[in-house]
Coordinates of C-alpha atoms (C1' of nucleotides) in Angstrom, one line a residue:
Chain H
M704 CA -10.7 12.1 -6.0
Q705 CA -9.8 8.6 -4.9
P706 CA -10.8 7.7 -1.4
G707 CA -8.3 8.3 1.3
L708 CA -7.2 5.0 2.6
A709 CA -9.8 3.4 4.8
P710 CA -7.9 2.8 8.0
L711 CA -5.9 -0.3 7.6
T712 CA -7.4 -1.9 10.7
E713 CA -10.8 -1.7 9.2
C714 CA -10.3 -4.1 6.4
P715 CA -10.9 -7.7 7.5
C716 CA -8.1 -8.9 5.4
A717 CA -5.7 -6.5 7.0
R718 CA -6.8 -7.6 10.4
A719 CA -6.4 -11.3 9.6
V720 CA -3.0 -10.6 8.1
A721 CA -1.9 -8.6 11.2
T722 CA -2.9 -11.5 13.4
V723 CA -1.6 -14.5 11.4
G724 CA 0.0 -12.9 8.5
E725 CA 3.7 -13.7 8.8
W726 CA 5.2 -16.6 7.0
W727 CA 5.8 -18.7 10.1
S728 CA 2.5 -18.2 11.8
I729 CA 0.5 -19.9 9.1
L730 CA 2.9 -22.8 9.0
I731 CA 2.8 -23.2 12.8
L732 CA -1.0 -23.1 12.7
C733 CA -0.9 -25.6 9.9
D734 CA 1.2 -27.9 12.1
A735 CA -1.0 -27.3 15.1
L736 CA -4.1 -28.1 13.2
Q737 CA -2.4 -31.4 12.3
G738 CA -2.0 -32.1 16.0
L739 CA 1.4 -30.8 17.1
T740 CA 1.4 -29.1 20.4
R741 CA 4.9 -28.8 21.7
F742 CA 7.7 -26.4 21.2
D743 CA 10.3 -28.8 19.9
E744 CA 7.7 -30.5 17.7
F745 CA 7.1 -27.2 15.9
E746 CA 10.8 -26.5 15.9
R747 CA 11.8 -29.7 14.2
S748 CA 8.8 -29.9 11.9
R749 CA 9.8 -26.9 9.9
G750 CA 13.4 -26.3 11.0
I751 CA 12.4 -22.9 12.4
A752 CA 14.9 -21.2 14.7
P753 CA 13.9 -21.3 18.4
N754 CA 13.9 -17.6 18.9
M755 CA 11.6 -17.1 15.9
L756 CA 9.3 -19.9 17.1
A757 CA 9.2 -18.3 20.6
R758 CA 8.3 -15.0 19.1
R759 CA 5.6 -16.3 16.9
L760 CA 4.1 -18.5 19.6
K761 CA 4.0 -15.6 22.0
H762 CA 2.2 -13.5 19.4
L763 CA -0.3 -16.2 18.6
V764 CA -1.0 -16.8 22.3
E765 CA -1.5 -13.0 22.7
S766 CA -3.8 -13.1 19.7
G767 CA -5.9 -15.8 21.4
L768 CA -5.2 -18.5 18.8
F769 CA -3.2 -20.7 21.2
E770 CA -3.4 -21.3 24.9
R771 CA -0.1 -21.9 26.7
R772 CA -0.8 -24.8 29.0
L773 CA 1.4 -26.3 31.7
Y774 CA 1.4 -30.0 31.2
H775 CA 4.1 -30.9 33.6
E776 CA 5.3 -29.3 36.8
R777 CA 8.9 -29.6 37.9
P778 CA 10.4 -29.1 35.4
K779 CA 7.8 -26.7 34.0
R780 CA 6.8 -27.9 30.6
Y781 CA 4.3 -26.1 28.4
E782 CA 2.4 -27.1 25.4
Y783 CA 0.5 -24.9 23.0
I784 CA -3.1 -26.0 22.3
L785 CA -5.4 -24.3 19.8
T786 CA -8.3 -22.4 21.2
E787 CA -11.6 -22.4 19.4
K788 CA -10.5 -19.2 17.6
G789 CA -7.4 -21.1 16.5
R790 CA -9.2 -24.2 15.4
D791 CA -11.6 -22.1 13.4
F792 CA -8.7 -21.0 11.2
F793 CA -8.8 -24.5 9.6
P794 CA -11.1 -23.6 6.8
V795 CA -8.7 -20.9 5.7
V796 CA -5.8 -23.3 5.8
A797 CA -7.9 -25.8 3.9
A798 CA -8.7 -23.3 1.2
L799 CA -5.0 -22.5 1.0
I800 CA -4.1 -26.2 0.6
G801 CA -6.7 -26.5 -2.1
Y802 CA -5.3 -23.5 -3.9
A803 CA -1.7 -24.7 -3.6
N804 CA -2.6 -28.2 -4.9
R805 CA -4.5 -26.7 -7.9
H806 CA -2.0 -24.1 -8.9
L807 CA 1.4 -24.7 -7.2
A808 CA 1.9 -28.5 -7.5
P809 CA 2.2 -29.2 -11.2
E810 CA 3.7 -32.6 -10.5
G811 CA 0.8 -33.6 -8.2
A812 CA -0.1 -33.2 -4.6
S813 CA 2.2 -34.2 -1.7
L814 CA -0.4 -33.6 1.0
Q815 CA -4.2 -33.5 0.7
L816 CA -7.2 -33.2 2.9
A817 CA -9.2 -36.3 3.7
E818 CA -12.2 -37.4 5.7
R819 CA -11.2 -38.5 9.1
G820 CA -11.8 -42.2 9.4
S821 CA -12.5 -43.2 5.8
E822 CA -9.4 -41.4 4.5
E823 CA -11.4 -40.4 1.4
P824 CA -9.7 -37.5 -0.3
I825 CA -11.4 -34.1 0.0
I826 CA -11.2 -31.2 -2.4
P827 CA -12.1 -28.0 -0.5
I828 CA -14.3 -25.3 -2.0
T829 CA -15.5 -22.1 -0.5
V830 CA -19.2 -21.5 -0.8
A831 CA -21.9 -19.3 0.4
A832 CA -23.4 -20.8 3.6
A833 CA -27.0 -20.0 2.7
T834 CA -27.1 -21.2 -0.9
L835 CA -24.0 -23.5 -1.1
Q836 CA -23.1 -21.7 -4.4
P837 CA -19.3 -21.5 -5.0
I838 CA -17.7 -18.1 -4.3
T839 CA -16.1 -16.7 -7.4
V840 CA -15.0 -13.3 -8.6
D841 CA -17.8 -13.2 -11.1
S842 CA -20.6 -14.1 -8.7
V843 CA -19.6 -12.3 -5.5
T844 CA -18.6 -8.8 -4.6
V845 CA -17.8 -7.0 -1.4
I846 CA -20.2 -4.5 0.2
A847 CA -20.0 -2.3 3.3
G848 CA -20.9 -4.0 6.6
P849 CA -23.0 -2.4 9.3
Q850 CA -19.9 -0.9 11.0
A851 CA -18.3 0.5 7.8
S852 CA -16.8 4.0 8.3
T853 CA -17.3 6.9 5.9
G854 CA -13.9 6.1 4.4
M855 CA -14.9 2.5 3.7
H856 CA -18.1 3.7 2.0
E857 CA -16.1 6.1 -0.2
R858 CA -13.7 3.4 -1.1
L859 CA -16.4 1.0 -2.1
A860 CA -18.1 3.7 -4.1
F861 CA -14.9 4.3 -5.9
V862 CA -14.4 0.6 -6.7
A863 CA -18.0 0.3 -7.9
A864 CA -17.4 3.3 -10.2
R865 CA -14.2 1.8 -11.6
E866 CA -16.0 -1.5 -12.2
A867 CA -18.9 0.2 -14.0
A868 CA -16.3 2.0 -16.2
T869 CA -14.5 -1.2 -17.2
R870 CA -17.7 -2.9 -18.0
T871 CA -18.6 -0.1 -20.5
K872 CA -15.2 -0.4 -22.1
P873 CA -14.3 -4.0 -21.3
S874 CA -10.8 -4.5 -22.9
Chain K
M891 CA 12.8 -40.3 16.2
Q892 CA 10.9 -37.4 14.9
P893 CA 10.8 -37.1 11.2
G894 CA 13.4 -34.9 9.6
L895 CA 11.8 -31.9 8.2
A896 CA 9.9 -32.7 5.0
P897 CA 11.4 -30.3 2.6
L898 CA 9.8 -26.9 3.0
T899 CA 8.8 -26.7 -0.6
E900 CA 6.8 -29.9 -0.4
C901 CA 4.1 -28.6 2.0
P902 CA 1.3 -26.9 0.0
C903 CA 0.9 -24.3 2.8
A904 CA 4.6 -23.4 2.5
R905 CA 4.3 -23.1 -1.2
A906 CA 1.3 -20.9 -1.0
V907 CA 3.0 -18.8 1.7
A908 CA 6.1 -18.5 -0.5
T909 CA 4.0 -17.2 -3.4
V910 CA 1.6 -14.9 -1.7
G911 CA 2.7 -15.0 1.9
E912 CA 3.8 -11.5 2.6
W913 CA 1.6 -9.0 4.3
W914 CA 1.2 -6.8 1.3
S915 CA 0.7 -9.5 -1.4
I916 CA -2.5 -10.6 0.2
L917 CA -3.8 -7.1 0.5
I918 CA -2.9 -6.2 -3.0
L919 CA -4.7 -9.4 -4.2
C920 CA -7.6 -8.4 -2.1
D921 CA -7.7 -5.0 -3.8
A922 CA -7.3 -6.5 -7.2
L923 CA -10.1 -9.0 -6.6
Q924 CA -12.2 -5.9 -5.9
G925 CA -11.4 -4.5 -9.3
L926 CA -8.3 -2.3 -8.8
T927 CA -5.7 -2.6 -11.6
R928 CA -3.4 0.4 -11.6
F929 CA -0.2 1.2 -9.7
D930 CA -1.5 4.3 -8.1
E931 CA -4.8 2.7 -7.1
F932 CA -3.0 0.1 -5.1
E933 CA -0.7 2.7 -3.7
R934 CA -3.4 4.9 -2.4
S935 CA -5.7 2.2 -1.4
R936 CA -3.4 1.0 1.4
G937 CA -0.9 3.7 1.7
I938 CA 1.9 1.3 0.7
A939 CA 5.2 2.8 -0.2
P940 CA 5.9 2.7 -4.0
N941 CA 9.1 0.8 -3.8
M942 CA 7.3 -1.9 -1.8
L943 CA 4.4 -2.0 -4.2
A944 CA 6.8 -2.3 -7.2
R945 CA 8.5 -5.2 -5.5
R946 CA 5.4 -7.0 -4.6
L947 CA 3.8 -6.5 -8.0
K948 CA 6.9 -7.7 -9.7
H949 CA 6.9 -10.8 -7.6
L950 CA 3.2 -11.5 -8.2
V951 CA 3.7 -11.1 -11.9
E952 CA 6.6 -13.5 -11.8
S953 CA 4.4 -15.9 -9.8
G954 CA 1.8 -15.7 -12.5
L955 CA -1.0 -14.2 -10.5
F956 CA -0.9 -10.9 -12.3
E957 CA -0.3 -10.0 -15.9
R958 CA 1.4 -6.6 -16.6
R959 CA -0.5 -5.2 -19.5
L960 CA 0.2 -2.1 -21.5
Y961 CA -3.0 -0.1 -21.7
H962 CA -1.5 3.1 -23.1
E963 CA 1.4 3.7 -25.5
R964 CA 3.3 7.0 -25.3
P965 CA 3.6 7.4 -22.4
K966 CA 3.8 3.7 -21.6
R967 CA 1.2 2.9 -18.9
Y968 CA 0.7 -0.5 -17.5
E969 CA -2.0 -2.0 -15.5
Y970 CA -2.0 -5.2 -13.5
I971 CA -4.8 -7.6 -14.3
L972 CA -5.4 -10.9 -12.5
T973 CA -4.8 -14.1 -14.4
E974 CA -7.0 -17.1 -13.9
K975 CA -4.5 -18.3 -11.2
G976 CA -4.9 -14.9 -9.5
R977 CA -8.6 -14.9 -9.7
D978 CA -8.8 -18.4 -8.3
F979 CA -7.2 -17.0 -5.1
F980 CA -10.6 -15.4 -4.3
P981 CA -11.9 -18.4 -2.3
V982 CA -8.9 -18.1 0.1
V983 CA -9.5 -14.3 0.5
A984 CA -13.2 -15.0 1.1
A985 CA -12.4 -17.6 3.7
L986 CA -10.0 -15.1 5.3
I987 CA -12.7 -12.3 5.3
G988 CA -15.1 -14.8 6.9
Y989 CA -12.7 -15.7 9.6
A990 CA -11.9 -12.0 10.3
N991 CA -15.5 -11.1 10.5
R992 CA -16.2 -13.9 12.9
H993 CA -13.3 -13.5 15.2
L994 CA -11.5 -10.2 14.7
A995 CA -14.4 -7.8 14.4
P996 CA -16.1 -7.8 17.8
E997 CA -17.8 -4.5 17.0
G998 CA -19.3 -5.9 13.8
A999 CA -18.2 -6.2 10.2
S1000 CA -17.0 -3.2 8.1
L1001 CA -16.8 -5.2 4.9
Q1002 CA -18.7 -8.3 3.9
L1003 CA -19.2 -10.5 0.9
A1004 CA -22.4 -10.3 -1.1
E1005 CA -24.0 -11.7 -4.1
R1006 CA -23.2 -9.7 -7.2
G1007 CA -26.5 -8.1 -8.3
S1008 CA -28.8 -8.8 -5.4
E1009 CA -26.3 -7.5 -2.8
E1010 CA -27.5 -10.2 -0.5
P1011 CA -24.9 -10.7 2.2
I1012 CA -22.9 -14.0 2.0
I1013 CA -21.2 -15.9 4.8
P1014 CA -18.4 -18.0 3.3
I1015 CA -17.8 -21.5 4.5
T1016 CA -15.3 -24.1 3.3
V1017 CA -16.7 -27.4 2.4
A1018 CA -15.8 -30.7 0.8
A1019 CA -16.6 -30.4 -2.9
A1020 CA -18.1 -33.9 -3.1
T1021 CA -20.3 -34.0 0.0
L1022 CA -20.7 -30.3 0.7
Q1023 CA -19.9 -31.1 4.4
P1024 CA -18.1 -28.3 6.3
I1025 CA -14.4 -28.8 6.8
T1026 CA -13.5 -28.8 10.5
V1027 CA -10.6 -30.0 12.5
D1028 CA -12.8 -32.8 13.9
S1029 CA -14.0 -34.2 10.6
V1030 CA -11.0 -33.7 8.3
T1031 CA -7.3 -34.7 8.4
V1032 CA -4.5 -34.5 6.1
I1033 CA -3.1 -37.5 4.3
A1034 CA -0.2 -38.1 1.9
G1035 CA -0.8 -37.2 -1.7
P1036 CA 0.4 -39.3 -4.7
Q1037 CA 3.6 -37.3 -4.9
A1038 CA 4.5 -37.4 -1.2
S1039 CA 8.2 -38.0 -0.5
T1040 CA 9.5 -40.5 2.1
G1041 CA 10.0 -37.6 4.4
M1042 CA 6.4 -36.5 4.1
H1043 CA 5.2 -40.1 4.8
E1044 CA 7.4 -40.2 7.9
R1045 CA 6.1 -36.9 9.1
L1046 CA 2.5 -37.9 8.7
A1047 CA 3.2 -41.2 10.5
F1048 CA 4.6 -39.3 13.4
V1049 CA 1.6 -37.0 13.5
A1050 CA -0.8 -39.9 13.4
A1051 CA 1.1 -41.6 16.3
R1052 CA 1.0 -38.4 18.3
E1053 CA -2.7 -38.2 17.7
A1054 CA -3.4 -41.8 18.7
A1055 CA -1.4 -41.1 21.9
T1056 CA -3.4 -38.0 22.9
R1057 CA -6.6 -39.9 22.2
T1058 CA -5.6 -42.6 24.7
K1059 CA -4.7 -40.1 27.3
P1060 CA -6.8 -37.1 26.2
S1061 CA -6.1 -34.4 28.8
Chain P
dT1340 C1' 5.8 27.3 -19.1
dC1341 C1' 3.6 25.6 -15.0
dG1342 C1' 1.4 22.3 -12.9
dG1343 C1' -0.6 17.6 -12.7
dT1344 C1' -0.7 12.6 -13.6
dT1345 C1' 1.2 7.9 -13.9
dA1346 C1' 4.6 4.7 -12.9
dC1347 C1' 8.1 4.0 -11.2
dT1348 C1' 13.6 4.0 -9.2
dA1349 C1' 17.2 5.4 -5.7
dT1350 C1' 18.8 6.2 -1.2
dC1351 C1' 18.9 5.7 3.4
dT1352 C1' 17.2 4.3 8.0
dT1353 C1' 14.8 1.2 10.9
dT1354 C1' 13.0 -3.2 11.8
dT1355 C1' 12.8 -8.0 11.4
dT1356 C1' 14.9 -12.4 10.5
dG1357 C1' 17.5 -16.2 11.4
dC1358 C1' 21.8 -18.6 12.8
dA1359 C1' 24.6 -20.1 16.6
dA1360 C1' 25.3 -20.6 21.1
dG1361 C1' 24.1 -20.5 25.9
dT1362 C1' 20.8 -21.4 30.0
dT1363 C1' 17.7 -23.6 33.3
dA1364 C1' 15.8 -27.4 35.2
dC1365 C1' 15.1 -31.6 35.4
dT1366 C1' 15.5 -37.3 34.3
dA1367 C1' 17.9 -41.3 33.0
dT1368 C1' 22.0 -44.0 32.4
dT1369 C1' 26.6 -45.7 33.5
Chain E
dA694 C1' 28.8 -39.2 41.0
dA695 C1' 29.4 -38.0 36.4
dT696 C1' 27.7 -37.8 32.0
dA697 C1' 24.2 -37.5 28.6
dG698 C1' 19.8 -36.3 27.1
dT699 C1' 15.3 -33.7 26.9
dA700 C1' 12.3 -29.7 26.9
dA701 C1' 11.7 -25.0 26.5
dC702 C1' 13.6 -21.3 26.0
dT703 C1' 16.9 -16.7 25.9
dT704 C1' 20.8 -13.8 24.2
dG705 C1' 23.9 -11.7 20.8
dC706 C1' 24.8 -10.4 16.5
dA707 C1' 25.0 -10.2 11.3
dA708 C1' 22.3 -10.1 7.3
dA709 C1' 18.2 -9.3 4.9
dA710 C1' 13.9 -7.0 4.3
dA711 C1' 10.8 -3.3 5.1
dG712 C1' 9.5 1.4 4.9
dA713 C1' 9.9 6.6 4.5
dT714 C1' 11.3 10.2 1.6
dA715 C1' 12.8 12.0 -2.5
dG716 C1' 13.7 12.0 -7.2
dT717 C1' 13.0 10.7 -12.2
dA718 C1' 10.8 10.2 -16.9
dA719 C1' 7.4 10.9 -20.1
dC720 C1' 3.6 12.9 -21.3
dC721 C1' -1.0 16.2 -21.1
dG722 C1' -3.7 20.3 -20.6
dA723 C1' -4.3 25.3 -19.7

DNA sequence: TCGGTTACTATCTTTTTGCAAGTTACTATT
DNA sequence: AATAGTAACTTGCAAAAAGATAGTAACCGA
């Protein structure tokens, strides 16, 4: 009755989580977006064990978020610089920082976003590109995209049915 | 020379990741934001093992993102409904979906955001609340918040120094 | 009474994490 | 020349977490 699981790899969230979804990857990206590039900088910044860091960096390089670049021959020294794909992850990190400062920092923020230059604090919000209307549960849903599989369509149909049912008998 | 690690718990990213940072939590939230509420709905939606699901749900309830509500006495049946804190995670999920559709779906999107009602597709962007300017690596930095510790200030000073250095000798 | 539903727990195996230590290849200092 | 330091890792191993499978408890409906 309920849709079989739409293949895990089809959901964009699942893909994102498979790429950057472990604990450390997000923190490493966060550091990188703040300008860190070198192995020992990441290592010391979070106190991550070097084997973990090596694994995560390898994965992130393979995923195309970092480029491993030789910056010094003899001895070979590498740094990890963000690709365009990596840099474009910033909005997600920004949204996460916004969320954390709203809900997970009752005593006040320790870190916030600011305009580069003026240092004017920024509060991040996620909006629809076309209308600039904020994205909320009440105003926005998900729909099938052009490449949606049959399974995905079934799943969305199921969710829509559930939603209609709860609206009839709200609480 | 380099700052000792600012305590892990102080970085908003680290807090967010500690709360919702595992693989499954984000996917469960994603489902919940689409309207699923019941144990077996989550279970079938992703094919998650029931022990895992129970653990994750417990954690999310303890973190205040879900409320476990009895919807049927005898036999006791519970559903998991999002709290305000849980619903406010939607912008982060939306940003993630946007990222995944841009960079991780070369063949095209299977799932996209849309206006509730009109079903008009929406592309999510993260902007500064005050100016509505998009948040990018080039235009936005992080600065210390009012509650920043000494360690955090040191860390940011280090990052700023690094950045100044790379600007002098760019590549 | 037999099967089905819902919401789990229990057990066990596999995988991942993370600490500690070691390695390689240099440069800089004494 | 010997020692110390830096940078970027790798290796080995114990502990923790994940994940598959199976079982339980309380009902309902035919």
